CSV table of N, CA, C and O and ligand atoms in Angstrom, one decimal:
chain,number,residue,atom,x,y,z
A,1,MET,N,-33.6,30.3,20.3
A,1,MET,CA,-32.6,29.7,19.3
A,1,MET,C,-32.5,30.6,18.1
A,1,MET,O,-33.5,31.0,17.5
A,2,ALA,N,-31.3,30.9,17.7
A,2,ALA,CA,-31.1,31.8,16.6
A,2,ALA,C,-31.3,31.1,15.2
A,2,ALA,O,-31.2,29.9,15.1
A,3,TYR,N,-31.6,31.9,14.2
A,3,TYR,CA,-31.7,31.4,12.8
A,3,TYR,C,-30.2,31.1,12.3
A,3,TYR,O,-29.3,31.7,12.8
A,4,VAL,N,-30.1,30.2,11.4
A,4,VAL,CA,-28.8,29.9,10.8
A,4,VAL,C,-28.8,29.9,9.3
A,4,VAL,O,-29.9,29.7,8.7
A,5,ILE,N,-27.7,30.2,8.7
A,5,ILE,CA,-27.5,30.3,7.2
A,5,ILE,C,-26.8,29.1,6.7
A,5,ILE,O,-25.7,28.8,7.2
A,6,SER,N,-27.3,28.4,5.7
A,6,SER,CA,-26.7,27.2,5.2
A,6,SER,C,-25.7,27.6,4.1
A,6,SER,O,-25.6,28.7,3.7
A,7,ASP,N,-25.1,26.5,3.5
A,7,ASP,CA,-24.1,26.7,2.4
A,7,ASP,C,-24.8,27.1,1.1
A,7,ASP,O,-24.2,27.4,0.1
A,8,ASP,N,-26.1,27.2,1.1
A,8,ASP,CA,-26.9,27.6,-0.1
A,8,ASP,C,-26.7,29.1,-0.2
A,8,ASP,O,-27.1,29.7,-1.3
A,9,CYS,N,-26.2,29.8,0.8
A,9,CYS,CA,-26.0,31.3,0.7
A,9,CYS,C,-25.1,31.6,-0.4
A,9,CYS,O,-24.1,31.0,-0.7
A,10,VAL,N,-25.5,32.7,-1.2
A,10,VAL,CA,-24.7,33.2,-2.3
A,10,VAL,C,-24.2,34.6,-2.0
A,10,VAL,O,-23.8,35.3,-2.9
A,11,SER,N,-24.2,34.9,-0.7
A,11,SER,CA,-23.6,36.2,-0.3
A,11,SER,C,-24.2,37.4,-1.0
A,11,SER,O,-23.5,38.4,-1.3
A,12,CYS,N,-25.5,37.4,-1.2
A,12,CYS,CA,-26.1,38.6,-1.9
A,12,CYS,C,-26.3,39.7,-0.9
A,12,CYS,O,-26.4,40.9,-1.3
A,13,GLY,N,-26.4,39.4,0.4
A,13,GLY,CA,-26.5,40.5,1.4
A,13,GLY,C,-27.9,40.9,1.7
A,13,GLY,O,-28.1,41.8,2.5
A,14,THR,N,-28.9,40.3,1.1
A,14,THR,CA,-30.3,40.7,1.3
A,14,THR,C,-30.7,40.6,2.8
A,14,THR,O,-31.3,41.5,3.4
A,15,CYS,N,-30.3,39.5,3.4
A,15,CYS,CA,-30.7,39.2,4.8
A,15,CYS,C,-30.1,40.3,5.7
A,15,CYS,O,-30.8,40.8,6.6
A,16,ALA,N,-28.8,40.7,5.5
A,16,ALA,CA,-28.2,41.6,6.4
A,16,ALA,C,-28.9,43.0,6.3
A,16,ALA,O,-29.0,43.7,7.3
A,17,SER,N,-29.5,43.3,5.1
A,17,SER,CA,-30.1,44.6,5.0
A,17,SER,C,-31.5,44.7,5.6
A,17,SER,O,-32.0,45.7,5.9
A,18,VAL,N,-32.1,43.5,5.8
A,18,VAL,CA,-33.5,43.5,6.4
A,18,VAL,C,-33.5,43.1,7.9
A,18,VAL,O,-34.5,43.4,8.5
A,19,CYS,N,-32.4,42.6,8.4
A,19,CYS,CA,-32.4,42.2,9.8
A,19,CYS,C,-32.5,43.5,10.8
A,19,CYS,O,-31.7,44.4,10.7
A,20,PRO,N,-33.6,43.5,11.6
A,20,PRO,CA,-33.8,44.6,12.5
A,20,PRO,C,-32.8,44.7,13.6
A,20,PRO,O,-32.6,45.7,14.3
A,21,ALA,N,-32.1,43.6,13.9
A,21,ALA,CA,-31.1,43.5,15.0
A,21,ALA,C,-29.7,43.7,14.5
A,21,ALA,O,-28.8,43.7,15.3
A,22,GLU,N,-29.5,43.9,13.2
A,22,GLU,CA,-28.2,44.0,12.6
A,22,GLU,C,-27.3,42.9,13.1
A,22,GLU,O,-26.1,43.0,13.4
A,23,ALA,N,-27.9,41.7,13.1
A,23,ALA,CA,-27.2,40.5,13.6
A,23,ALA,C,-26.5,39.7,12.5
A,23,ALA,O,-25.8,38.7,12.8
A,24,ILE,N,-26.7,40.1,11.2
A,24,ILE,CA,-26.1,39.4,10.1
A,24,ILE,C,-24.9,40.2,9.5
A,24,ILE,O,-25.0,41.4,9.2
A,25,SER,N,-23.8,39.4,9.3
A,25,SER,CA,-22.6,40.1,8.6
A,25,SER,C,-22.0,39.1,7.7
A,25,SER,O,-22.3,37.9,7.7
A,26,GLU,N,-21.2,39.6,6.8
A,26,GLU,CA,-20.5,38.8,5.8
A,26,GLU,C,-19.4,38.0,6.4
A,26,GLU,O,-18.5,38.5,7.1
A,27,GLY,N,-19.4,36.7,6.3
A,27,GLY,CA,-18.4,35.8,6.8
A,27,GLY,C,-17.5,35.2,5.7
A,27,GLY,O,-17.4,35.8,4.6
A,28,ASP,N,-16.9,34.1,6.0
A,28,ASP,CA,-16.0,33.5,5.0
A,28,ASP,C,-16.8,32.7,4.0
A,28,ASP,O,-17.1,31.5,4.3
A,29,GLY,N,-17.1,33.2,2.8
A,29,GLY,CA,-17.8,32.5,1.8
A,29,GLY,C,-19.3,32.5,1.9
A,29,GLY,O,-20.0,32.2,1.0
A,30,LYS,N,-19.8,33.0,3.0
A,30,LYS,CA,-21.3,33.1,3.2
A,30,LYS,C,-21.5,34.1,4.3
A,30,LYS,O,-20.6,34.4,5.1
A,31,PHE,N,-22.8,34.5,4.4
A,31,PHE,CA,-23.1,35.4,5.5
A,31,PHE,C,-23.4,34.6,6.8
A,31,PHE,O,-23.7,33.4,6.7
A,32,GLU,N,-23.2,35.3,8.0
A,32,GLU,CA,-23.4,34.6,9.2
A,32,GLU,C,-24.3,35.4,10.2
A,32,GLU,O,-24.3,36.6,10.1
A,33,ILE,N,-25.0,34.7,11.0
A,33,ILE,CA,-25.9,35.3,12.0
A,33,ILE,C,-25.3,35.2,13.4
A,33,ILE,O,-24.9,34.1,13.8
A,34,ASN,N,-25.2,36.3,14.0
A,34,ASN,CA,-24.7,36.4,15.4
A,34,ASN,C,-25.9,35.9,16.3
A,34,ASN,O,-26.9,36.6,16.5
A,35,ALA,N,-25.7,34.7,16.9
A,35,ALA,CA,-26.7,34.1,17.7
A,35,ALA,C,-27.1,34.9,18.9
A,35,ALA,O,-28.3,34.8,19.4
A,36,ASP,N,-26.2,35.6,19.4
A,36,ASP,CA,-26.5,36.4,20.6
A,36,ASP,C,-27.3,37.6,20.3
A,36,ASP,O,-28.1,38.1,21.2
A,37,ALA,N,-27.3,38.1,19.0
A,37,ALA,CA,-28.0,39.3,18.7
A,37,ALA,C,-29.4,39.0,18.0
A,37,ALA,O,-30.3,39.7,18.0
A,38,CYS,N,-29.5,37.8,17.4
A,38,CYS,CA,-30.7,37.4,16.7
A,38,CYS,C,-31.9,37.4,17.6
A,38,CYS,O,-31.9,36.9,18.7
A,39,LEU,N,-33.0,37.9,17.1
A,39,LEU,CA,-34.3,38.0,17.8
A,39,LEU,C,-35.3,36.9,17.5
A,39,LEU,O,-36.4,36.9,18.0
A,40,ASP,N,-34.9,36.0,16.5
A,40,ASP,CA,-35.8,34.9,16.1
A,40,ASP,C,-37.0,35.5,15.4
A,40,ASP,O,-38.1,34.9,15.5
A,41,CYS,N,-36.9,36.6,14.7
A,41,CYS,CA,-38.1,37.2,14.1
A,41,CYS,C,-38.4,36.5,12.7
A,41,CYS,O,-39.6,36.5,12.3
A,42,GLY,N,-37.4,35.9,12.1
A,42,GLY,CA,-37.7,35.2,10.8
A,42,GLY,C,-37.7,36.1,9.6
A,42,GLY,O,-37.9,35.6,8.5
A,43,THR,N,-37.5,37.4,9.7
A,43,THR,CA,-37.5,38.3,8.5
A,43,THR,C,-36.5,37.9,7.5
A,43,THR,O,-36.8,37.8,6.3
A,44,CYS,N,-35.3,37.5,7.9
A,44,CYS,CA,-34.3,37.2,7.0
A,44,CYS,C,-34.6,35.9,6.2
A,44,CYS,O,-34.4,35.8,4.9
A,45,ALA,N,-35.2,34.9,6.8
A,45,ALA,CA,-35.6,33.7,6.2
A,45,ALA,C,-36.6,33.9,5.1
A,45,ALA,O,-36.5,33.3,4.0
A,46,ASP,N,-37.5,34.8,5.3
A,46,ASP,CA,-38.6,35.2,4.3
A,46,ASP,C,-38.0,35.9,3.1
A,46,ASP,O,-38.5,35.7,2.0
A,47,GLU,N,-36.9,36.7,3.3
A,47,GLU,CA,-36.4,37.5,2.2
A,47,GLU,C,-35.3,36.8,1.4
A,47,GLU,O,-35.0,37.2,0.3
A,48,CYS,N,-34.7,35.7,2.0
A,48,CYS,CA,-33.6,35.1,1.3
A,48,CYS,C,-34.0,34.4,0.0
A,48,CYS,O,-34.9,33.6,-0.1
A,49,PRO,N,-33.3,34.8,-1.2
A,49,PRO,CA,-33.7,34.3,-2.5
A,49,PRO,C,-33.3,32.8,-2.7
A,49,PRO,O,-33.9,32.2,-3.6
A,50,THR,N,-32.4,32.3,-1.9
A,50,THR,CA,-32.0,30.9,-2.1
A,50,THR,C,-32.6,30.0,-1.0
A,50,THR,O,-32.2,28.9,-0.9
A,51,GLU,N,-33.4,30.6,-0.1
A,51,GLU,CA,-34.0,29.9,1.0
A,51,GLU,C,-32.9,29.2,1.8
A,51,GLU,O,-33.0,28.0,2.2
A,52,ALA,N,-31.8,29.9,2.1
A,52,ALA,CA,-30.7,29.4,2.8
A,52,ALA,C,-30.8,29.6,4.3
A,52,ALA,O,-29.9,29.0,5.0
A,53,ILE,N,-31.8,30.3,4.7
A,53,ILE,CA,-31.9,30.6,6.2
A,53,ILE,C,-33.1,29.8,6.8
A,53,ILE,O,-34.2,29.8,6.3
A,54,SER,N,-32.8,29.2,7.9
A,54,SER,CA,-33.8,28.5,8.6
A,54,SER,C,-33.7,28.6,10.1
A,54,SER,O,-32.6,29.0,10.6
A,55,ALA,N,-34.7,28.3,10.8
A,55,ALA,CA,-34.7,28.3,12.3
A,55,ALA,C,-33.7,27.3,12.8
A,55,ALA,O,-33.8,26.1,12.4
A,56,GLY,N,-32.8,27.7,13.7
A,56,GLY,CA,-31.9,26.7,14.3
A,56,GLY,C,-32.6,25.7,15.2
A,56,GLY,O,-33.7,26.0,15.6
A,57,GLU,N,-31.9,24.7,15.6
A,57,GLU,CA,-32.5,23.7,16.5
A,57,GLU,C,-31.7,23.7,17.8
A,57,GLU,O,-30.5,24.0,17.8
B,1,SF4,FE1,-32.1,39.1,12.2
B,1,SF4,FE2,-34.6,38.3,12.6
B,1,SF4,FE3,-32.9,36.9,11.0
B,1,SF4,FE4,-32.5,36.9,13.6
B,1,SF4,S1,-34.3,36.0,12.5
B,1,SF4,S2,-30.9,37.2,12.0
B,1,SF4,S3,-33.2,39.0,14.2
B,1,SF4,S4,-33.7,39.0,10.6
C-alpha cells in the first residue's frame, strides 16, 4: 500500500526531492504520490514538515 498526502500539505516540495522512486509530483493544491511507483519506504513521511504524509490503508 502506498503512502498518501493529506490536505495538511503546504506544497513545499520536500517530499518530492527525497523520494527515491520519484513517485511524488505537484498536484492541484498539494503534492501527490503515484501509488504504482511508491515503494512504501516512508522517507517522505519522515521529512514532511507538516506531517502530512502517512501510510495508506
Ligand atoms: Fe517515495 Fe518512499 Fe514516500 Fe513512497 S514512501 S512516495 S517511495 S519516499
